[in-house]
Amino acid sequence: STPDVALVMHVACAPAVSALRRAGVPVVVYLHADEVPAYPRLTRSALRNAASAIAVSGYTRDLALRVAGSATAIDVIPPGVDLPALKPRVDHRARTVVTVARLTDEYKGHDVVLEAFSRVTAAVDGARWVIVGDGPLRSQLEERAQALGIADVVHFTGRVDDRERDRLLRDAAVFVMPSRLADSGTGGEGFGIAYLEAAAHGVPAVGGCVGGAPDAIVHRETGLLVDPQDEHAVGDAIIELLRDEPLRTRLGVRARQRAEQFSWPVVAGRVEKVLGRVQREQAGT
């Protein structure tokens, strides 16, 4: 039978969007930041033929409008996050900073955090950085940590399963991932679900003030947004959160509360409303 409405998850399926439109099926197409500048023609085609679109962040929406110049309605609905069964645990002694990100993309900012961490350890006794993830950048980061004399406080876990990742986040004081944009002004985080995964554990985040991160982190409410290319700004933000226990606790509580607004049932409900609206518009009701 013919569907009332179709949800297409990537602009690479633009030909399918066009075919569905010709068949009289309205389409809602999902937009993720990286694909928009990477596939401008497909993006323009998908938006031209879609009844509506969903962008994972305001940054993604703006990229799409810049590339496609489309009048298609674009709703901003972020990815969902799984809320842990256990309530966040507040450990006032915690001095562990955690990053969860693959070590394949330089834009994630591991190199900047590494340069900043000497200042962090000098300012905060017991500070350590746990890097969750693996990839080709690992060896050069390990070598740089040795050269900086901080290899004893920088721990690379490699890939871990979800349970271990959640344990590390639960024990963390701060999450850090200062993702940056390319020189072209694009790239970076489309949204940054890792920030919300940390928030779900009551952990405030330090992120870059560019790309999709400002959609995931509310500055001085759920974390701190800084210039992601400024190692001093990144270091100062980490130091501030590690030193200022009341601020860290307040931001952690608000981060958890905000993560609850992005739980999968809530996000799914928002997507369902968009699909229902498109279906009603198609039916003329």
PDB file of C-alpha atoms in Angstrom:
ATOM      1  CA  SER A   1       0.000   0.000   0.000  1.00  0.00           C
ATOM      2  CA  THR A   2       1.076   3.605  -0.502  1.00  0.00           C
ATOM      3  CA  PRO A   3       2.381   5.269   2.670  1.00  0.00           C
ATOM      4  CA  ASP A   4       0.779   8.464   3.951  1.00  0.00           C
ATOM      5  CA  VAL A   5       4.198  10.032   4.497  1.00  0.00           C
ATOM      6  CA  ALA A   6       7.822   8.894   4.208  1.00  0.00           C
ATOM      7  CA  LEU A   7      10.776   9.744   6.458  1.00  0.00           C
ATOM      8  CA  VAL A   8      14.113   9.761   4.594  1.00  0.00           C
ATOM      9  CA  MET A   9      17.193   9.817   6.823  1.00  0.00           C
ATOM     10  CA  HIS A  10      19.930  11.097   4.477  1.00  0.00           C
ATOM     11  CA  VAL A  11      20.195  13.436   1.498  1.00  0.00           C
ATOM     12  CA  ALA A  12      22.019  10.665  -0.379  1.00  0.00           C
ATOM     13  CA  CYS A  13      18.512   9.298  -0.894  1.00  0.00           C
ATOM     14  CA  ALA A  14      17.521  12.400  -2.867  1.00  0.00           C
ATOM     15  CA  PRO A  15      16.543  10.320  -5.951  1.00  0.00           C
ATOM     16  CA  ALA A  16      14.134   8.361  -3.743  1.00  0.00           C
ATOM     17  CA  VAL A  17      12.670  11.618  -2.442  1.00  0.00           C
ATOM     18  CA  SER A  18      12.004  12.699  -6.024  1.00  0.00           C
ATOM     19  CA  ALA A  19      10.460   9.342  -6.923  1.00  0.00           C
ATOM     20  CA  LEU A  20       8.207   9.379  -3.866  1.00  0.00           C
ATOM     21  CA  ARG A  21       7.031  12.870  -4.687  1.00  0.00           C
ATOM     22  CA  ARG A  22       6.105  11.781  -8.220  1.00  0.00           C
ATOM     23  CA  ALA A  23       4.165   8.914  -6.664  1.00  0.00           C
ATOM     24  CA  GLY A  24       2.224  11.377  -4.545  1.00  0.00           C
ATOM     25  CA  VAL A  25       3.904  10.479  -1.256  1.00  0.00           C
ATOM     26  CA  PRO A  26       5.020  13.468   0.849  1.00  0.00           C
ATOM     27  CA  VAL A  27       8.532  13.164   2.263  1.00  0.00           C
ATOM     28  CA  VAL A  28      10.235  14.516   5.357  1.00  0.00           C
ATOM     29  CA  VAL A  29      14.019  14.441   4.928  1.00  0.00           C
ATOM     30  CA  TYR A  30      16.568  14.431   7.775  1.00  0.00           C
ATOM     31  CA  LEU A  31      19.582  16.745   7.594  1.00  0.00           C
ATOM     32  CA  HIS A  32      22.924  16.139   9.334  1.00  0.00           C
ATOM     33  CA  ALA A  33      25.555  18.868   9.128  1.00  0.00           C
ATOM     34  CA  ASP A  34      28.426  17.073   7.374  1.00  0.00           C
ATOM     35  CA  GLU A  35      26.348  15.878   4.452  1.00  0.00           C
ATOM     36  CA  VAL A  36      25.015  19.321   3.500  1.00  0.00           C
ATOM     37  CA  PRO A  37      28.256  20.942   2.248  1.00  0.00           C
ATOM     38  CA  ALA A  38      29.581  17.547   1.141  1.00  0.00           C
ATOM     39  CA  TYR A  39      26.589  16.878  -1.131  1.00  0.00           C
ATOM     40  CA  PRO A  40      25.159  20.280  -2.093  1.00  0.00           C
ATOM     41  CA  ARG A  41      23.411  19.058  -5.250  1.00  0.00           C
ATOM     42  CA  LEU A  42      21.753  16.175  -3.435  1.00  0.00           C
ATOM     43  CA  THR A  43      20.778  18.507  -0.594  1.00  0.00           C
ATOM     44  CA  ARG A  44      19.175  20.954  -3.005  1.00  0.00           C
ATOM     45  CA  SER A  45      17.348  18.134  -4.783  1.00  0.00           C
ATOM     46  CA  ALA A  46      16.111  16.563  -1.544  1.00  0.00           C
ATOM     47  CA  LEU A  47      14.823  19.854  -0.165  1.00  0.00           C
ATOM     48  CA  ARG A  48      13.242  20.833  -3.470  1.00  0.00           C
ATOM     49  CA  ASN A  49      11.214  17.631  -3.515  1.00  0.00           C
ATOM     50  CA  ALA A  50      10.540  17.214   0.209  1.00  0.00           C
ATOM     51  CA  ALA A  51       7.392  18.438   1.892  1.00  0.00           C
ATOM     52  CA  SER A  52       9.392  19.261   5.010  1.00  0.00           C
ATOM     53  CA  ALA A  53      12.790  18.658   6.594  1.00  0.00           C
ATOM     54  CA  ILE A  54      14.262  18.025  10.028  1.00  0.00           C
ATOM     55  CA  ALA A  55      17.718  19.399  10.905  1.00  0.00           C
ATOM     56  CA  VAL A  56      19.593  18.044  13.924  1.00  0.00           C
ATOM     57  CA  SER A  57      20.674  21.561  14.959  1.00  0.00           C
ATOM     58  CA  GLY A  58      20.247  25.217  14.154  1.00  0.00           C
ATOM     59  CA  TYR A  59      23.728  25.104  12.647  1.00  0.00           C
ATOM     60  CA  THR A  60      22.641  22.302  10.311  1.00  0.00           C
ATOM     61  CA  ARG A  61      19.507  24.211   9.320  1.00  0.00           C
ATOM     62  CA  ASP A  62      21.563  27.302   8.498  1.00  0.00           C
ATOM     63  CA  LEU A  63      23.980  25.245   6.397  1.00  0.00           C
ATOM     64  CA  ALA A  64      21.061  23.777   4.463  1.00  0.00           C
ATOM     65  CA  LEU A  65      19.492  27.169   3.820  1.00  0.00           C
ATOM     66  CA  ARG A  66      22.862  28.522   2.699  1.00  0.00           C
ATOM     67  CA  VAL A  67      23.484  25.627   0.320  1.00  0.00           C
ATOM     68  CA  ALA A  68      19.967  25.041  -0.942  1.00  0.00           C
ATOM     69  CA  GLY A  69      18.333  28.444  -0.591  1.00  0.00           C
ATOM     70  CA  SER A  70      15.157  26.447  -0.136  1.00  0.00           C
ATOM     71  CA  ALA A  71      11.792  27.601   1.125  1.00  0.00           C
ATOM     72  CA  THR A  72      11.101  24.102   2.456  1.00  0.00           C
ATOM     73  CA  ALA A  73      10.046  24.160   6.100  1.00  0.00           C
ATOM     74  CA  ILE A  74      12.920  22.973   8.284  1.00  0.00           C
ATOM     75  CA  ASP A  75      12.230  21.953  11.886  1.00  0.00           C
ATOM     76  CA  VAL A  76      15.151  21.693  14.291  1.00  0.00           C
ATOM     77  CA  ILE A  77      14.966  18.458  16.275  1.00  0.00           C
ATOM     78  CA  PRO A  78      18.172  17.175  17.890  1.00  0.00           C
ATOM     79  CA  PRO A  79      19.145  13.513  18.179  1.00  0.00           C
ATOM     80  CA  GLY A  80      17.825  11.634  21.170  1.00  0.00           C
ATOM     81  CA  VAL A  81      19.792  10.371  24.138  1.00  0.00           C
ATOM     82  CA  ASP A  82      19.379   7.291  26.317  1.00  0.00           C
ATOM     83  CA  LEU A  83      18.972   8.233  29.955  1.00  0.00           C
ATOM     84  CA  PRO A  84      20.913   5.985  32.344  1.00  0.00           C
ATOM     85  CA  ALA A  85      18.887   3.952  34.810  1.00  0.00           C
ATOM     86  CA  LEU A  86      21.013   5.176  37.709  1.00  0.00           C
ATOM     87  CA  LYS A  87      20.668   8.729  38.927  1.00  0.00           C
ATOM     88  CA  PRO A  88      23.762  10.945  38.519  1.00  0.00           C
ATOM     89  CA  ARG A  89      26.238  10.622  41.346  1.00  0.00           C
ATOM     90  CA  VAL A  90      27.836  13.777  42.713  1.00  0.00           C
ATOM     91  CA  ASP A  91      31.452  13.161  43.751  1.00  0.00           C
ATOM     92  CA  HIS A  92      32.867  16.393  45.133  1.00  0.00           C
ATOM     93  CA  ARG A  93      36.375  14.914  45.050  1.00  0.00           C
ATOM     94  CA  ALA A  94      36.246  14.043  41.359  1.00  0.00           C
ATOM     95  CA  ARG A  95      39.040  15.550  39.292  1.00  0.00           C
ATOM     96  CA  THR A  96      38.708  13.409  36.179  1.00  0.00           C
ATOM     97  CA  VAL A  97      38.116  15.026  32.802  1.00  0.00           C
ATOM     98  CA  VAL A  98      36.684  12.718  30.123  1.00  0.00           C
ATOM     99  CA  THR A  99      36.473  12.891  26.332  1.00  0.00           C
ATOM    100  CA  VAL A 100      34.455  10.372  24.327  1.00  0.00           C
ATOM    101  CA  ALA A 101      35.263  10.648  20.630  1.00  0.00           C
ATOM    102  CA  ARG A 102      36.914   8.631  17.910  1.00  0.00           C
ATOM    103  CA  LEU A 103      40.584   9.445  17.326  1.00  0.00           C
ATOM    104  CA  THR A 104      40.155   9.810  13.583  1.00  0.00           C
ATOM    105  CA  ASP A 105      39.034  13.440  13.265  1.00  0.00           C
ATOM    106  CA  GLU A 106      41.346  16.274  14.250  1.00  0.00           C
ATOM    107  CA  TYR A 107      38.441  18.689  14.574  1.00  0.00           C
ATOM    108  CA  LYS A 108      37.348  16.985  17.805  1.00  0.00           C
ATOM    109  CA  GLY A 109      40.062  18.993  19.571  1.00  0.00           C
ATOM    110  CA  HIS A 110      42.091  16.351  21.400  1.00  0.00           C
ATOM    111  CA  ASP A 111      45.260  18.208  20.362  1.00  0.00           C
ATOM    112  CA  VAL A 112      44.073  21.463  21.938  1.00  0.00           C
ATOM    113  CA  VAL A 113      43.067  19.785  25.201  1.00  0.00           C
ATOM    114  CA  LEU A 114      46.459  18.091  25.316  1.00  0.00           C
ATOM    115  CA  GLU A 115      48.270  21.435  25.002  1.00  0.00           C
ATOM    116  CA  ALA A 116      46.007  22.884  27.690  1.00  0.00           C
ATOM    117  CA  PHE A 117      46.378  20.072  30.174  1.00  0.00           C
ATOM    118  CA  SER A 118      49.787  21.028  31.546  1.00  0.00           C
ATOM    119  CA  ARG A 119      48.170  24.196  32.902  1.00  0.00           C
ATOM    120  CA  VAL A 120      45.263  22.184  34.245  1.00  0.00           C
ATOM    121  CA  THR A 121      47.472  19.806  36.218  1.00  0.00           C
ATOM    122  CA  ALA A 122      49.513  22.722  37.551  1.00  0.00           C
ATOM    123  CA  ALA A 123      46.351  24.436  38.782  1.00  0.00           C
ATOM    124  CA  VAL A 124      44.361  21.437  40.061  1.00  0.00           C
ATOM    125  CA  ASP A 125      45.903  18.678  42.170  1.00  0.00           C
ATOM    126  CA  GLY A 126      44.873  15.223  41.006  1.00  0.00           C
ATOM    127  CA  ALA A 127      43.511  16.319  37.651  1.00  0.00           C
ATOM    128  CA  ARG A 128      43.601  13.577  35.019  1.00  0.00           C
ATOM    129  CA  TRP A 129      42.249  13.204  31.499  1.00  0.00           C
ATOM    130  CA  VAL A 130      40.625   9.992  30.277  1.00  0.00           C
ATOM    131  CA  ILE A 131      40.275   9.657  26.494  1.00  0.00           C
ATOM    132  CA  VAL A 132      37.667   7.130  25.379  1.00  0.00           C
ATOM    133  CA  GLY A 133      37.938   6.057  21.748  1.00  0.00           C
ATOM    134  CA  ASP A 134      40.560   4.922  19.293  1.00  0.00           C
ATOM    135  CA  GLY A 135      41.921   5.708  15.876  1.00  0.00           C
ATOM    136  CA  PRO A 136      45.002   6.730  13.886  1.00  0.00           C
ATOM    137  CA  LEU A 137      45.573   9.931  15.885  1.00  0.00           C
ATOM    138  CA  ARG A 138      46.243   7.999  19.077  1.00  0.00           C
ATOM    139  CA  SER A 139      49.969   7.412  18.563  1.00  0.00           C
ATOM    140  CA  GLN A 140      50.812  11.058  17.910  1.00  0.00           C
ATOM    141  CA  LEU A 141      48.700  12.169  20.868  1.00  0.00           C
ATOM    142  CA  GLU A 142      50.491   9.677  23.106  1.00  0.00           C
ATOM    143  CA  GLU A 143      53.851  10.923  21.846  1.00  0.00           C
ATOM    144  CA  ARG A 144      52.871  14.532  22.499  1.00  0.00           C
ATOM    145  CA  ALA A 145      51.710  13.673  26.021  1.00  0.00           C
ATOM    146  CA  GLN A 146      55.153  12.153  26.655  1.00  0.00           C
ATOM    147  CA  ALA A 147      56.878  15.236  25.250  1.00  0.00           C
ATOM    148  CA  LEU A 148      54.781  17.509  27.482  1.00  0.00           C
ATOM    149  CA  GLY A 149      55.584  15.393  30.536  1.00  0.00           C
ATOM    150  CA  ILE A 150      51.945  14.620  31.310  1.00  0.00           C
ATOM    151  CA  ALA A 151      51.684  11.016  30.092  1.00  0.00           C
ATOM    152  CA  ASP A 152      51.069   9.873  33.675  1.00  0.00           C
ATOM    153  CA  VAL A 153      47.810  11.866  33.879  1.00  0.00           C
ATOM    154  CA  VAL A 154      46.536  11.230  30.341  1.00  0.00           C
ATOM    155  CA  HIS A 155      44.941   7.804  29.979  1.00  0.00           C
ATOM    156  CA  PHE A 156      43.850   6.302  26.647  1.00  0.00           C
ATOM    157  CA  THR A 157      41.222   3.602  27.126  1.00  0.00           C
ATOM    158  CA  GLY A 158      40.791   2.649  23.469  1.00  0.00           C
ATOM    159  CA  ARG A 159      37.358   1.431  22.444  1.00  0.00           C
ATOM    160  CA  VAL A 160      35.055   0.438  25.293  1.00  0.00           C
ATOM    161  CA  ASP A 161      31.528  -0.940  25.443  1.00  0.00           C
ATOM    162  CA  ASP A 162      28.566   1.207  26.420  1.00  0.00           C
ATOM    163  CA  ARG A 163      28.570   0.002  30.013  1.00  0.00           C
ATOM    164  CA  GLU A 164      32.211   0.996  30.548  1.00  0.00           C
ATOM    165  CA  ARG A 165      31.672   4.323  28.756  1.00  0.00           C
ATOM    166  CA  ASP A 166      28.749   5.051  31.076  1.00  0.00           C
ATOM    167  CA  ARG A 167      30.832   4.154  34.126  1.00  0.00           C
ATOM    168  CA  LEU A 168      33.596   6.516  33.048  1.00  0.00           C
ATOM    169  CA  LEU A 169      31.101   9.321  32.438  1.00  0.00           C
ATOM    170  CA  ARG A 170      29.405   8.669  35.772  1.00  0.00           C
ATOM    171  CA  ASP A 171      32.749   9.030  37.573  1.00  0.00           C
ATOM    172  CA  ALA A 172      33.803  12.156  35.652  1.00  0.00           C
ATOM    173  CA  ALA A 173      33.851  15.725  36.910  1.00  0.00           C
ATOM    174  CA  VAL A 174      33.930  17.375  33.474  1.00  0.00           C
ATOM    175  CA  PHE A 175      33.384  16.317  29.871  1.00  0.00           C
ATOM    176  CA  VAL A 176      35.520  18.116  27.289  1.00  0.00           C
ATOM    177  CA  MET A 177      35.409  18.112  23.495  1.00  0.00           C
ATOM    178  CA  PRO A 178      36.312  21.492  21.945  1.00  0.00           C
ATOM    179  CA  SER A 179      35.324  20.660  18.374  1.00  0.00           C
ATOM    180  CA  ARG A 180      36.261  23.268  15.792  1.00  0.00           C
ATOM    181  CA  LEU A 181      35.316  24.170  12.233  1.00  0.00           C
ATOM    182  CA  ALA A 182      37.483  23.797   9.160  1.00  0.00           C
ATOM    183  CA  ASP A 183      38.984  26.894   7.558  1.00  0.00           C
ATOM    184  CA  SER A 184      36.013  26.836   5.182  1.00  0.00           C
ATOM    185  CA  GLY A 185      33.736  27.593   8.116  1.00  0.00           C
ATOM    186  CA  THR A 186      31.976  24.231   7.886  1.00  0.00           C
ATOM    187  CA  GLY A 187      32.398  20.839   9.500  1.00  0.00           C
ATOM    188  CA  GLY A 188      32.676  20.418  13.247  1.00  0.00           C
ATOM    189  CA  GLU A 189      29.830  18.975  15.236  1.00  0.00           C
ATOM    190  CA  GLY A 190      26.481  18.682  13.516  1.00  0.00           C
ATOM    191  CA  PHE A 191      25.033  18.579  17.015  1.00  0.00           C
ATOM    192  CA  GLY A 192      27.322  16.714  19.395  1.00  0.00           C
ATOM    193  CA  ILE A 193      25.360  13.894  20.993  1.00  0.00           C
ATOM    194  CA  ALA A 194      28.376  13.118  23.205  1.00  0.00           C
ATOM    195  CA  TYR A 195      27.696  16.320  25.153  1.00  0.00           C
ATOM    196  CA  LEU A 196      24.178  15.125  25.938  1.00  0.00           C
ATOM    197  CA  GLU A 197      25.401  11.644  26.844  1.00  0.00           C
ATOM    198  CA  ALA A 198      27.632  13.285  29.443  1.00  0.00           C
ATOM    199  CA  ALA A 199      24.788  15.559  30.531  1.00  0.00           C
ATOM    200  CA  ALA A 200      22.573  12.518  31.098  1.00  0.00           C
ATOM    201  CA  HIS A 201      25.086  11.501  33.789  1.00  0.00           C
ATOM    202  CA  GLY A 202      25.008  14.970  35.352  1.00  0.00           C
ATOM    203  CA  VAL A 203      28.407  15.957  33.930  1.00  0.00           C
ATOM    204  CA  PRO A 204      28.873  19.525  32.639  1.00  0.00           C
ATOM    205  CA  ALA A 205      30.721  19.946  29.363  1.00  0.00           C
ATOM    206  CA  VAL A 206      33.354  22.201  27.861  1.00  0.00           C
ATOM    207  CA  GLY A 207      32.780  22.596  24.133  1.00  0.00           C
ATOM    208  CA  GLY A 208      33.619  24.871  21.242  1.00  0.00           C
ATOM    209  CA  CYS A 209      31.382  27.873  20.627  1.00  0.00           C
ATOM    210  CA  VAL A 210      30.934  26.895  16.959  1.00  0.00           C
ATOM    211  CA  GLY A 211      29.008  24.408  14.841  1.00  0.00           C
ATOM    212  CA  GLY A 212      26.279  22.413  16.516  1.00  0.00           C
ATOM    213  CA  ALA A 213      27.799  22.439  20.011  1.00  0.00           C
ATOM    214  CA  PRO A 214      25.837  25.555  21.099  1.00  0.00           C
ATOM    215  CA  ASP A 215      22.662  23.552  20.393  1.00  0.00           C
ATOM    216  CA  ALA A 216      23.859  20.855  22.802  1.00  0.00           C
ATOM    217  CA  ILE A 217      25.471  23.040  25.508  1.00  0.00           C
ATOM    218  CA  VAL A 218      23.833  26.086  27.078  1.00  0.00           C
ATOM    219  CA  HIS A 219      26.702  28.365  28.115  1.00  0.00           C
ATOM    220  CA  ARG A 220      26.995  28.725  31.891  1.00  0.00           C
ATOM    221  CA  GLU A 221      23.831  26.715  32.330  1.00  0.00           C
ATOM    222  CA  THR A 222      24.834  23.168  31.340  1.00  0.00           C
ATOM    223  CA  GLY A 223      28.502  23.755  30.517  1.00  0.00           C
ATOM    224  CA  LEU A 224      30.990  26.239  29.113  1.00  0.00           C
ATOM    225  CA  LEU A 225      31.475  27.255  25.473  1.00  0.00           C
ATOM    226  CA  VAL A 226      34.888  28.603  24.480  1.00  0.00           C
ATOM    227  CA  ASP A 227      37.036  29.305  21.454  1.00  0.00           C
ATOM    228  CA  PRO A 228      37.952  25.733  20.467  1.00  0.00           C
ATOM    229  CA  GLN A 229      41.295  26.762  18.976  1.00  0.00           C
ATOM    230  CA  ASP A 230      42.464  28.652  22.071  1.00  0.00           C
ATOM    231  CA  GLU A 231      44.253  26.238  24.382  1.00  0.00           C
ATOM    232  CA  HIS A 232      44.276  28.838  27.157  1.00  0.00           C
ATOM    233  CA  ALA A 233      40.499  29.321  26.964  1.00  0.00           C
ATOM    234  CA  VAL A 234      39.960  25.557  26.959  1.00  0.00           C
ATOM    235  CA  GLY A 235      42.313  25.084  29.902  1.00  0.00           C
ATOM    236  CA  ASP A 236      40.761  27.939  31.875  1.00  0.00           C
ATOM    237  CA  ALA A 237      37.270  26.475  31.393  1.00  0.00           C
ATOM    238  CA  ILE A 238      38.391  23.059  32.649  1.00  0.00           C
ATOM    239  CA  ILE A 239      40.183  24.628  35.607  1.00  0.00           C
ATOM    240  CA  GLU A 240      37.156  26.741  36.500  1.00  0.00           C
ATOM    241  CA  LEU A 241      34.849  23.745  36.600  1.00  0.00           C
ATOM    242  CA  LEU A 242      37.287  21.578  38.554  1.00  0.00           C
ATOM    243  CA  ARG A 243      37.972  24.302  41.110  1.00  0.00           C
ATOM    244  CA  ASP A 244      34.460  25.724  41.491  1.00  0.00           C
ATOM    245  CA  GLU A 245      32.503  22.887  43.050  1.00  0.00           C
ATOM    246  CA  PRO A 246      29.190  24.809  43.420  1.00  0.00           C
ATOM    247  CA  LEU A 247      29.330  25.880  39.762  1.00  0.00           C
ATOM    248  CA  ARG A 248      30.181  22.359  38.613  1.00  0.00           C
ATOM    249  CA  THR A 249      27.351  20.890  40.672  1.00  0.00           C
ATOM    250  CA  ARG A 250      24.811  23.454  39.465  1.00  0.00           C
ATOM    251  CA  LEU A 251      25.739  22.995  35.827  1.00  0.00           C
ATOM    252  CA  GLY A 252      25.689  19.220  36.246  1.00  0.00           C
ATOM    253  CA  VAL A 253      22.172  19.270  37.671  1.00  0.00           C
ATOM    254  CA  ARG A 254      20.922  21.524  34.881  1.00  0.00           C
ATOM    255  CA  ALA A 255      22.716  19.360  32.298  1.00  0.00           C
ATOM    256  CA  ARG A 256      20.833  16.283  33.506  1.00  0.00           C
ATOM    257  CA  GLN A 257      17.533  18.179  33.469  1.00  0.00           C
ATOM    258  CA  ARG A 258      18.169  19.333  29.916  1.00  0.00           C
ATOM    259  CA  ALA A 259      19.164  15.835  28.797  1.00  0.00           C
ATOM    260  CA  GLU A 260      15.753  14.639  29.953  1.00  0.00           C
ATOM    261  CA  GLN A 261      14.215  17.006  27.388  1.00  0.00           C
ATOM    262  CA  PHE A 262      16.143  15.099  24.704  1.00  0.00           C
ATOM    263  CA  SER A 263      15.288  11.554  25.768  1.00  0.00           C
ATOM    264  CA  TRP A 264      14.287   9.319  22.883  1.00  0.00           C
ATOM    265  CA  PRO A 265      10.567   9.272  23.759  1.00  0.00           C
ATOM    266  CA  VAL A 266      10.490  13.082  23.759  1.00  0.00           C
ATOM    267  CA  VAL A 267      12.433  13.382  20.497  1.00  0.00           C
ATOM    268  CA  ALA A 268      10.352  10.655  18.838  1.00  0.00           C
ATOM    269  CA  GLY A 269       7.219  12.537  19.842  1.00  0.00           C
ATOM    270  CA  ARG A 270       8.512  15.705  18.179  1.00  0.00           C
ATOM    271  CA  VAL A 271       9.307  13.832  14.968  1.00  0.00           C
ATOM    272  CA  GLU A 272       5.876  12.229  15.049  1.00  0.00           C
ATOM    273  CA  LYS A 273       4.262  15.680  15.234  1.00  0.00           C
ATOM    274  CA  VAL A 274       6.123  16.797  12.108  1.00  0.00           C
ATOM    275  CA  LEU A 275       5.043  13.661  10.243  1.00  0.00           C
ATOM    276  CA  GLY A 276       1.463  14.177  11.369  1.00  0.00           C
ATOM    277  CA  ARG A 277       1.494  17.795  10.238  1.00  0.00           C
ATOM    278  CA  VAL A 278       2.796  16.860   6.794  1.00  0.00           C
ATOM    279  CA  GLN A 279       0.216  14.102   6.486  1.00  0.00           C
ATOM    280  CA  ARG A 280      -2.617  16.511   7.369  1.00  0.00           C
ATOM    281  CA  GLU A 281      -1.318  19.106   4.923  1.00  0.00           C
ATOM    282  CA  GLN A 282      -1.194  16.473   2.189  1.00  0.00           C
ATOM    283  CA  ALA A 283      -4.752  15.430   2.956  1.00  0.00           C
ATOM    284  CA  GLY A 284      -5.858  19.056   2.993  1.00  0.00           C
ATOM    285  CA  THR A 285      -7.215  18.873   6.523  1.00  0.00           C
TER     286      THR A 285
END
